[in-house]
Amino acid sequence: MILTTILPKDIWSTFDLLPNPLKWDIFKGYQDHLGTVGLIAFCCSHNFVSSIFPAPNTSNKIHPAKEQTTTMDSKRVRYDQLPLEENSSPPETRKTTSITRRLIQGFLCVAVLASIIIGSIWAWSHKHPNLPQYIDCGSSTEEAISKNCVMEPMIYGWIPRECYFADLSAQYSPFEDREWYTDDTYTVRIPPADLWAGKNKHAFTHMYHSTHCFFLWRKLALGIARRADYLDDKSLDLEHSDHCSEVLDHYGGETSNSTNDVYLGFHRCERLAWV
């Protein structure tokens, strides 16, 4: 059992000699170290209940017999067993009582452990009641707005609020800190309000891709650190992450002449494995 590996047997023998209040102090001290399951193992493996509430001592009393004999080498004393007292029980009864006590202790240990497991499952189910596996924004700007989705500038797409990290997104303002255009000729500009409204299926700009990659990596790390219920599919996309690392590794980022064709996306939240 667990505690057998922690303390040697001779210490457990000493433990049985301690007064009950001190035993309880030691018992509570192990609770901080081992938790509830450790306490159950303590009770089951070391017969803790019996050590605090011992069975009545029904062992037969012995006393020196009146008759004594002496030999040449030493004095030998014979002991005769007294008859059973009126309230004492024979060995067979004591054996049955011992087995019954052990069965009761084992049943109590199993009952406590089962209660802990059932309670944990109940708490988990009430913390995350029927969370869906996916939450989407549809396939059009109108549908995304009707689903109460949010425009995420760093991926130029709609995402559900359940996986929108407002505090992280607030650190970036790509729609305002650079110019965006309707095509790759970079002649007709797109106002920030149109970008926020998702009016353009394509938008062109400079120096966007590297920041976009770093943002998604930060969001992934933040979601894991927070043990979030959901993350967006772009942050969880391994193929896209490989693409980002390849571009940054081979080209060392972007130059002022780099062009980015950004396509309006409709993303979904995916429930994480620990939820």
mmCIF file of C-alpha atoms in Angstrom:
data_model
loop_
_atom_site.group_PDB
_atom_site.id
_atom_site.type_symbol
_atom_site.label_atom_id
_atom_site.label_comp_id
_atom_site.label_asym_id
_atom_site.label_seq_id
_atom_site.Cartn_x
_atom_site.Cartn_y
_atom_site.Cartn_z
ATOM 1 C CA MET A 1 0.000 0.000 0.000
ATOM 2 C CA ILE A 2 0.957 3.652 -0.242
ATOM 3 C CA LEU A 3 2.095 4.323 3.313
ATOM 4 C CA THR A 4 3.989 1.058 3.639
ATOM 5 C CA THR A 5 6.591 2.496 1.290
ATOM 6 C CA ILE A 6 6.864 5.657 3.372
ATOM 7 C CA LEU A 7 7.462 4.333 6.878
ATOM 8 C CA PRO A 8 9.193 1.072 7.906
ATOM 9 C CA LYS A 9 7.323 -1.600 9.812
ATOM 10 C CA ASP A 10 9.042 -0.924 13.142
ATOM 11 C CA ILE A 11 7.699 2.650 13.068
ATOM 12 C CA TRP A 12 4.182 1.311 12.536
ATOM 13 C CA SER A 13 4.676 -0.897 15.597
ATOM 14 C CA THR A 14 5.646 2.193 17.580
ATOM 15 C CA PHE A 15 2.613 4.011 16.164
ATOM 16 C CA ASP A 16 0.280 1.396 17.669
ATOM 17 C CA LEU A 17 1.650 2.240 21.138
ATOM 18 C CA LEU A 18 0.848 5.964 20.864
ATOM 19 C CA PRO A 19 -2.179 7.511 22.615
ATOM 20 C CA ASN A 20 -5.235 8.053 20.443
ATOM 21 C CA PRO A 21 -5.088 11.912 20.324
ATOM 22 C CA LEU A 22 -1.518 11.751 19.036
ATOM 23 C CA LYS A 23 -2.552 9.156 16.455
ATOM 24 C CA TRP A 24 -5.194 11.550 15.159
ATOM 25 C CA ASP A 25 -2.621 14.358 14.869
ATOM 26 C CA ILE A 26 -0.371 12.110 12.791
ATOM 27 C CA PHE A 27 -3.375 10.949 10.780
ATOM 28 C CA LYS A 28 -4.361 14.546 9.926
ATOM 29 C CA GLY A 29 -0.773 15.375 9.033
ATOM 30 C CA TYR A 30 -0.812 12.721 6.309
ATOM 31 C CA GLN A 31 -3.951 14.281 4.862
ATOM 32 C CA ASP A 32 -1.973 17.284 3.593
ATOM 33 C CA HIS A 33 0.657 15.005 2.084
ATOM 34 C CA LEU A 34 -1.477 12.242 0.595
ATOM 35 C CA GLY A 35 -4.967 13.683 0.224
ATOM 36 C CA THR A 36 -8.204 11.793 0.767
ATOM 37 C CA VAL A 37 -7.188 8.699 -1.183
ATOM 38 C CA GLY A 38 -4.060 8.454 0.947
ATOM 39 C CA LEU A 39 -6.175 8.528 4.089
ATOM 40 C CA ILE A 40 -8.279 5.662 2.769
ATOM 41 C CA ALA A 41 -5.137 3.667 2.045
ATOM 42 C CA PHE A 42 -3.941 4.498 5.565
ATOM 43 C CA CYS A 43 -7.115 3.083 7.102
ATOM 44 C CA CYS A 44 -7.188 -0.025 4.920
ATOM 45 C CA SER A 45 -3.530 -1.005 4.887
ATOM 46 C CA HIS A 46 -2.606 -0.319 8.509
ATOM 47 C CA ASN A 47 -5.852 -1.161 10.327
ATOM 48 C CA PHE A 48 -5.996 2.374 11.736
ATOM 49 C CA VAL A 49 -9.566 2.030 12.982
ATOM 50 C CA SER A 50 -8.715 -1.043 14.991
ATOM 51 C CA SER A 51 -5.707 0.688 16.518
ATOM 52 C CA ILE A 52 -7.908 3.490 17.855
ATOM 53 C CA PHE A 53 -10.947 1.391 18.684
ATOM 54 C CA PRO A 54 -9.457 -1.972 19.623
ATOM 55 C CA ALA A 55 -11.586 -5.010 20.147
ATOM 56 C CA PRO A 56 -12.140 -6.026 23.781
ATOM 57 C CA ASN A 57 -9.329 -8.131 25.120
ATOM 58 C CA THR A 58 -10.776 -11.600 25.487
ATOM 59 C CA SER A 59 -7.524 -13.473 25.742
ATOM 60 C CA ASN A 60 -7.394 -16.106 28.428
ATOM 61 C CA LYS A 61 -5.744 -15.146 31.661
ATOM 62 C CA ILE A 62 -2.946 -17.321 32.999
ATOM 63 C CA HIS A 63 -1.423 -17.453 36.428
ATOM 64 C CA PRO A 64 1.170 -19.532 38.152
ATOM 65 C CA ALA A 65 -0.156 -22.855 39.250
ATOM 66 C CA LYS A 66 -0.106 -23.690 42.910
ATOM 67 C CA GLU A 67 1.991 -26.725 42.238
ATOM 68 C CA GLN A 68 5.636 -26.059 41.414
ATOM 69 C CA THR A 69 8.411 -28.504 40.710
ATOM 70 C CA THR A 70 12.135 -28.129 41.137
ATOM 71 C CA THR A 71 14.888 -29.800 39.129
ATOM 72 C CA MET A 72 18.630 -29.994 39.725
ATOM 73 C CA ASP A 73 19.484 -27.388 37.087
ATOM 74 C CA SER A 74 16.789 -24.776 37.554
ATOM 75 C CA LYS A 75 13.428 -24.065 39.054
ATOM 76 C CA ARG A 76 10.608 -24.837 36.651
ATOM 77 C CA VAL A 77 7.236 -23.204 37.032
ATOM 78 C CA ARG A 78 4.158 -24.683 35.449
ATOM 79 C CA TYR A 79 1.212 -22.553 34.396
ATOM 80 C CA ASP A 80 -2.279 -23.823 34.152
ATOM 81 C CA GLN A 81 -4.927 -22.118 32.023
ATOM 82 C CA LEU A 82 -7.854 -20.772 33.948
ATOM 83 C CA PRO A 83 -11.333 -21.683 32.792
ATOM 84 C CA LEU A 84 -13.111 -19.225 30.546
ATOM 85 C CA GLU A 85 -14.749 -16.388 32.433
ATOM 86 C CA GLU A 86 -18.467 -15.912 32.291
ATOM 87 C CA ASN A 87 -18.362 -13.045 29.733
ATOM 88 C CA SER A 88 -15.417 -14.277 27.650
ATOM 89 C CA SER A 89 -15.717 -15.985 24.279
ATOM 90 C CA PRO A 90 -14.024 -19.054 22.838
ATOM 91 C CA PRO A 91 -11.298 -18.720 20.151
ATOM 92 C CA GLU A 92 -13.730 -19.590 17.343
ATOM 93 C CA THR A 93 -16.003 -16.679 18.266
ATOM 94 C CA ARG A 94 -13.090 -14.262 18.485
ATOM 95 C CA LYS A 95 -11.871 -15.331 15.034
ATOM 96 C CA THR A 96 -15.336 -14.751 13.548
ATOM 97 C CA THR A 97 -15.506 -11.316 15.203
ATOM 98 C CA SER A 98 -12.101 -10.356 13.770
ATOM 99 C CA ILE A 99 -13.145 -11.345 10.239
ATOM 100 C CA THR A 100 -16.384 -9.393 10.597
ATOM 101 C CA ARG A 101 -14.523 -6.277 11.719
ATOM 102 C CA ARG A 102 -12.175 -6.496 8.740
ATOM 103 C CA LEU A 103 -15.078 -6.920 6.337
ATOM 104 C CA ILE A 104 -16.778 -3.853 7.798
ATOM 105 C CA GLN A 105 -13.573 -1.815 7.512
ATOM 106 C CA GLY A 106 -13.084 -2.905 3.914
ATOM 107 C CA PHE A 107 -16.663 -2.021 3.059
ATOM 108 C CA LEU A 108 -16.271 1.436 4.610
ATOM 109 C CA CYS A 109 -13.062 2.073 2.631
ATOM 110 C CA VAL A 110 -14.750 1.095 -0.636
ATOM 111 C CA ALA A 111 -17.808 3.218 0.196
ATOM 112 C CA VAL A 112 -15.691 6.311 0.904
ATOM 113 C CA LEU A 113 -13.665 5.858 -2.292
ATOM 114 C CA ALA A 114 -16.836 5.379 -4.342
ATOM 115 C CA SER A 115 -18.299 8.543 -2.819
ATOM 116 C CA ILE A 116 -15.197 10.515 -3.823
ATOM 117 C CA ILE A 117 -15.349 9.251 -7.416
ATOM 118 C CA ILE A 118 -19.087 9.905 -7.756
ATOM 119 C CA GLY A 119 -18.702 13.354 -6.200
ATOM 120 C CA SER A 120 -15.892 14.248 -8.610
ATOM 121 C CA ILE A 121 -17.962 13.184 -11.609
ATOM 122 C CA TRP A 122 -20.941 15.162 -10.333
ATOM 123 C CA ALA A 123 -18.822 18.289 -9.782
ATOM 124 C CA TRP A 124 -17.304 18.013 -13.271
ATOM 125 C CA SER A 125 -20.682 17.553 -14.948
ATOM 126 C CA HIS A 126 -22.103 20.618 -13.196
ATOM 127 C CA LYS A 127 -19.051 22.732 -13.985
ATOM 128 C CA HIS A 128 -19.288 21.943 -17.716
ATOM 129 C CA PRO A 129 -22.963 21.099 -18.328
ATOM 130 C CA ASN A 130 -23.341 19.726 -21.844
ATOM 131 C CA LEU A 131 -20.787 21.958 -23.545
ATOM 132 C CA PRO A 132 -20.950 21.441 -27.321
ATOM 133 C CA GLN A 133 -17.905 20.132 -29.147
ATOM 134 C CA TYR A 134 -17.948 22.981 -31.683
ATOM 135 C CA ILE A 135 -19.408 26.492 -31.918
ATOM 136 C CA ASP A 136 -19.384 28.057 -35.388
ATOM 137 C CA CYS A 137 -20.087 31.393 -37.081
ATOM 138 C CA GLY A 138 -21.758 30.081 -40.205
ATOM 139 C CA SER A 139 -20.482 30.909 -43.680
ATOM 140 C CA SER A 140 -21.404 34.559 -44.254
ATOM 141 C CA THR A 141 -20.991 37.880 -42.492
ATOM 142 C CA GLU A 142 -24.746 38.154 -41.976
ATOM 143 C CA GLU A 143 -24.906 34.714 -40.377
ATOM 144 C CA ALA A 144 -21.857 35.437 -38.207
ATOM 145 C CA ILE A 145 -23.454 38.618 -36.881
ATOM 146 C CA SER A 146 -26.711 36.771 -36.192
ATOM 147 C CA LYS A 147 -24.737 34.210 -34.164
ATOM 148 C CA ASN A 148 -23.183 37.020 -32.102
ATOM 149 C CA CYS A 149 -19.675 36.309 -33.418
ATOM 150 C CA VAL A 150 -16.799 38.790 -33.117
ATOM 151 C CA MET A 151 -14.421 40.141 -35.759
ATOM 152 C CA GLU A 152 -10.840 39.162 -34.893
ATOM 153 C CA PRO A 153 -8.491 41.560 -36.766
ATOM 154 C CA MET A 154 -5.388 39.385 -36.392
ATOM 155 C CA ILE A 155 -6.966 36.637 -38.482
ATOM 156 C CA TYR A 156 -9.398 38.898 -40.369
ATOM 157 C CA GLY A 157 -12.322 36.633 -39.626
ATOM 158 C CA TRP A 158 -15.353 36.023 -37.459
ATOM 159 C CA ILE A 159 -15.001 33.847 -34.371
ATOM 160 C CA PRO A 160 -17.489 32.910 -31.604
ATOM 161 C CA ARG A 161 -17.225 34.846 -28.361
ATOM 162 C CA GLU A 162 -16.502 31.629 -26.459
ATOM 163 C CA CYS A 163 -12.958 31.536 -27.879
ATOM 164 C CA TYR A 164 -12.353 35.279 -28.286
ATOM 165 C CA PHE A 165 -9.610 36.569 -25.965
ATOM 166 C CA ALA A 166 -10.468 40.264 -25.720
ATOM 167 C CA ASP A 167 -7.476 41.155 -23.547
ATOM 168 C CA LEU A 168 -5.025 39.663 -26.056
ATOM 169 C CA SER A 169 -6.750 41.123 -29.114
ATOM 170 C CA ALA A 170 -6.748 44.585 -27.532
ATOM 171 C CA GLN A 171 -2.942 44.607 -27.779
ATOM 172 C CA TYR A 172 -3.155 44.718 -31.592
ATOM 173 C CA SER A 173 -4.776 47.231 -33.935
ATOM 174 C CA PRO A 174 -3.887 46.089 -37.482
ATOM 175 C CA PHE A 175 -6.943 47.721 -39.078
ATOM 176 C CA GLU A 176 -5.769 51.140 -37.887
ATOM 177 C CA ASP A 177 -1.963 51.003 -37.772
ATOM 178 C CA ARG A 178 -1.485 50.153 -41.479
ATOM 179 C CA GLU A 179 -3.211 50.677 -44.782
ATOM 180 C CA TRP A 180 -5.425 48.070 -46.430
ATOM 181 C CA TYR A 181 -6.402 47.827 -50.085
ATOM 182 C CA THR A 182 -9.041 46.141 -52.192
ATOM 183 C CA ASP A 183 -6.571 44.368 -54.551
ATOM 184 C CA ASP A 184 -2.908 43.698 -55.198
ATOM 185 C CA THR A 185 -2.448 46.958 -57.115
ATOM 186 C CA TYR A 186 -2.597 48.734 -53.753
ATOM 187 C CA THR A 187 -4.515 51.692 -55.117
ATOM 188 C CA VAL A 188 -8.015 51.612 -53.546
ATOM 189 C CA ARG A 189 -7.940 51.760 -49.782
ATOM 190 C CA ILE A 190 -10.364 50.018 -47.428
ATOM 191 C CA PRO A 191 -11.477 52.102 -44.426
ATOM 192 C CA PRO A 192 -11.127 50.444 -40.995
ATOM 193 C CA ALA A 193 -14.916 50.451 -40.475
ATOM 194 C CA ASP A 194 -15.384 48.234 -43.544
ATOM 195 C CA LEU A 195 -12.740 45.832 -42.261
ATOM 196 C CA TRP A 196 -14.452 45.597 -38.864
ATOM 197 C CA ALA A 197 -17.738 44.923 -40.632
ATOM 198 C CA GLY A 198 -16.225 42.190 -42.820
ATOM 199 C CA LYS A 199 -17.406 43.778 -46.065
ATOM 200 C CA ASN A 200 -14.429 42.674 -48.182
ATOM 201 C CA LYS A 201 -13.735 39.025 -48.966
ATOM 202 C CA HIS A 202 -10.114 39.899 -49.781
ATOM 203 C CA ALA A 203 -7.933 42.576 -48.227
ATOM 204 C CA PHE A 204 -4.326 43.397 -49.082
ATOM 205 C CA THR A 205 -1.695 44.955 -46.841
ATOM 206 C CA HIS A 206 2.009 44.915 -45.915
ATOM 207 C CA MET A 207 3.894 43.500 -42.921
ATOM 208 C CA TYR A 208 0.952 41.501 -41.559
ATOM 209 C CA HIS A 209 1.799 37.818 -41.841
ATOM 210 C CA SER A 210 4.574 37.578 -39.223
ATOM 211 C CA THR A 211 2.536 39.427 -36.600
ATOM 212 C CA HIS A 212 -0.429 37.212 -37.455
ATOM 213 C CA CYS A 213 1.659 34.078 -36.769
ATOM 214 C CA PHE A 214 3.039 35.376 -33.487
ATOM 215 C CA PHE A 215 -0.460 36.347 -32.359
ATOM 216 C CA LEU A 216 -1.812 32.844 -32.937
ATOM 217 C CA TRP A 217 1.089 31.238 -31.065
ATOM 218 C CA ARG A 218 0.534 33.593 -28.143
ATOM 219 C CA LYS A 219 -3.168 32.801 -28.136
ATOM 220 C CA LEU A 220 -2.504 29.065 -28.159
ATOM 221 C CA ALA A 221 -0.118 29.341 -25.202
ATOM 222 C CA LEU A 222 -2.530 31.610 -23.335
ATOM 223 C CA GLY A 223 -5.444 29.246 -23.867
ATOM 224 C CA ILE A 224 -3.446 26.328 -22.472
ATOM 225 C CA ALA A 225 -2.189 28.355 -19.514
ATOM 226 C CA ARG A 226 -5.759 29.379 -18.679
ATOM 227 C CA ARG A 227 -7.121 25.883 -19.329
ATOM 228 C CA ALA A 228 -9.735 27.538 -21.504
ATOM 229 C CA ASP A 229 -12.873 25.646 -22.477
ATOM 230 C CA TYR A 230 -12.450 26.558 -26.158
ATOM 231 C CA LEU A 231 -9.880 27.728 -28.701
ATOM 232 C CA ASP A 232 -10.448 28.800 -32.286
ATOM 233 C CA ASP A 233 -9.633 26.399 -35.099
ATOM 234 C CA LYS A 234 -6.956 28.716 -36.533
ATOM 235 C CA SER A 235 -4.901 28.661 -33.341
ATOM 236 C CA LEU A 236 -5.238 24.859 -33.205
ATOM 237 C CA ASP A 237 -4.356 24.325 -36.882
ATOM 238 C CA LEU A 238 -1.060 22.390 -36.941
ATOM 239 C CA GLU A 239 -0.627 22.799 -40.697
ATOM 240 C CA HIS A 240 -0.930 26.577 -40.390
ATOM 241 C CA SER A 241 1.556 26.600 -37.503
ATOM 242 C CA ASP A 242 4.046 24.645 -39.630
ATOM 243 C CA HIS A 243 3.526 27.139 -42.456
ATOM 244 C CA CYS A 244 4.246 30.073 -40.118
ATOM 245 C CA SER A 245 7.430 28.513 -38.755
ATOM 246 C CA GLU A 246 8.659 27.635 -42.251
ATOM 247 C CA VAL A 247 8.135 31.175 -43.569
ATOM 248 C CA LEU A 248 9.798 32.781 -40.554
ATOM 249 C CA ASP A 249 12.680 30.320 -40.590
ATOM 250 C CA HIS A 250 13.417 30.496 -44.321
ATOM 251 C CA TYR A 251 12.742 34.175 -44.954
ATOM 252 C CA GLY A 252 13.449 35.683 -41.562
ATOM 253 C CA GLY A 253 10.204 37.622 -41.418
ATOM 254 C CA GLU A 254 8.902 40.264 -43.793
ATOM 255 C CA THR A 255 10.214 43.410 -45.425
ATOM 256 C CA SER A 256 8.418 46.669 -46.081
ATOM 257 C CA ASN A 257 7.713 45.460 -49.627
ATOM 258 C CA SER A 258 6.103 42.180 -48.531
ATOM 259 C CA THR A 259 2.510 41.805 -49.688
ATOM 260 C CA ASN A 260 -0.229 39.940 -47.861
ATOM 261 C CA ASP A 261 -3.491 38.758 -49.379
ATOM 262 C CA VAL A 262 -5.809 38.177 -46.425
ATOM 263 C CA TYR A 263 -9.026 36.238 -46.988
ATOM 264 C CA LEU A 264 -12.099 36.790 -44.809
ATOM 265 C CA GLY A 265 -12.630 33.726 -42.618
ATOM 266 C CA PHE A 266 -15.478 32.150 -40.665
ATOM 267 C CA HIS A 267 -13.995 30.249 -37.790
ATOM 268 C CA ARG A 268 -15.284 28.015 -35.045
ATOM 269 C CA CYS A 269 -14.423 27.258 -31.445
ATOM 270 C CA GLU A 270 -13.298 23.745 -30.604
ATOM 271 C CA ARG A 271 -13.728 22.302 -27.123
ATOM 272 C CA LEU A 272 -10.397 21.374 -25.587
ATOM 273 C CA ALA A 273 -9.550 17.858 -24.412
ATOM 274 C CA TRP A 274 -9.524 18.590 -20.668
ATOM 275 C CA VAL A 275 -13.072 20.002 -20.675
#
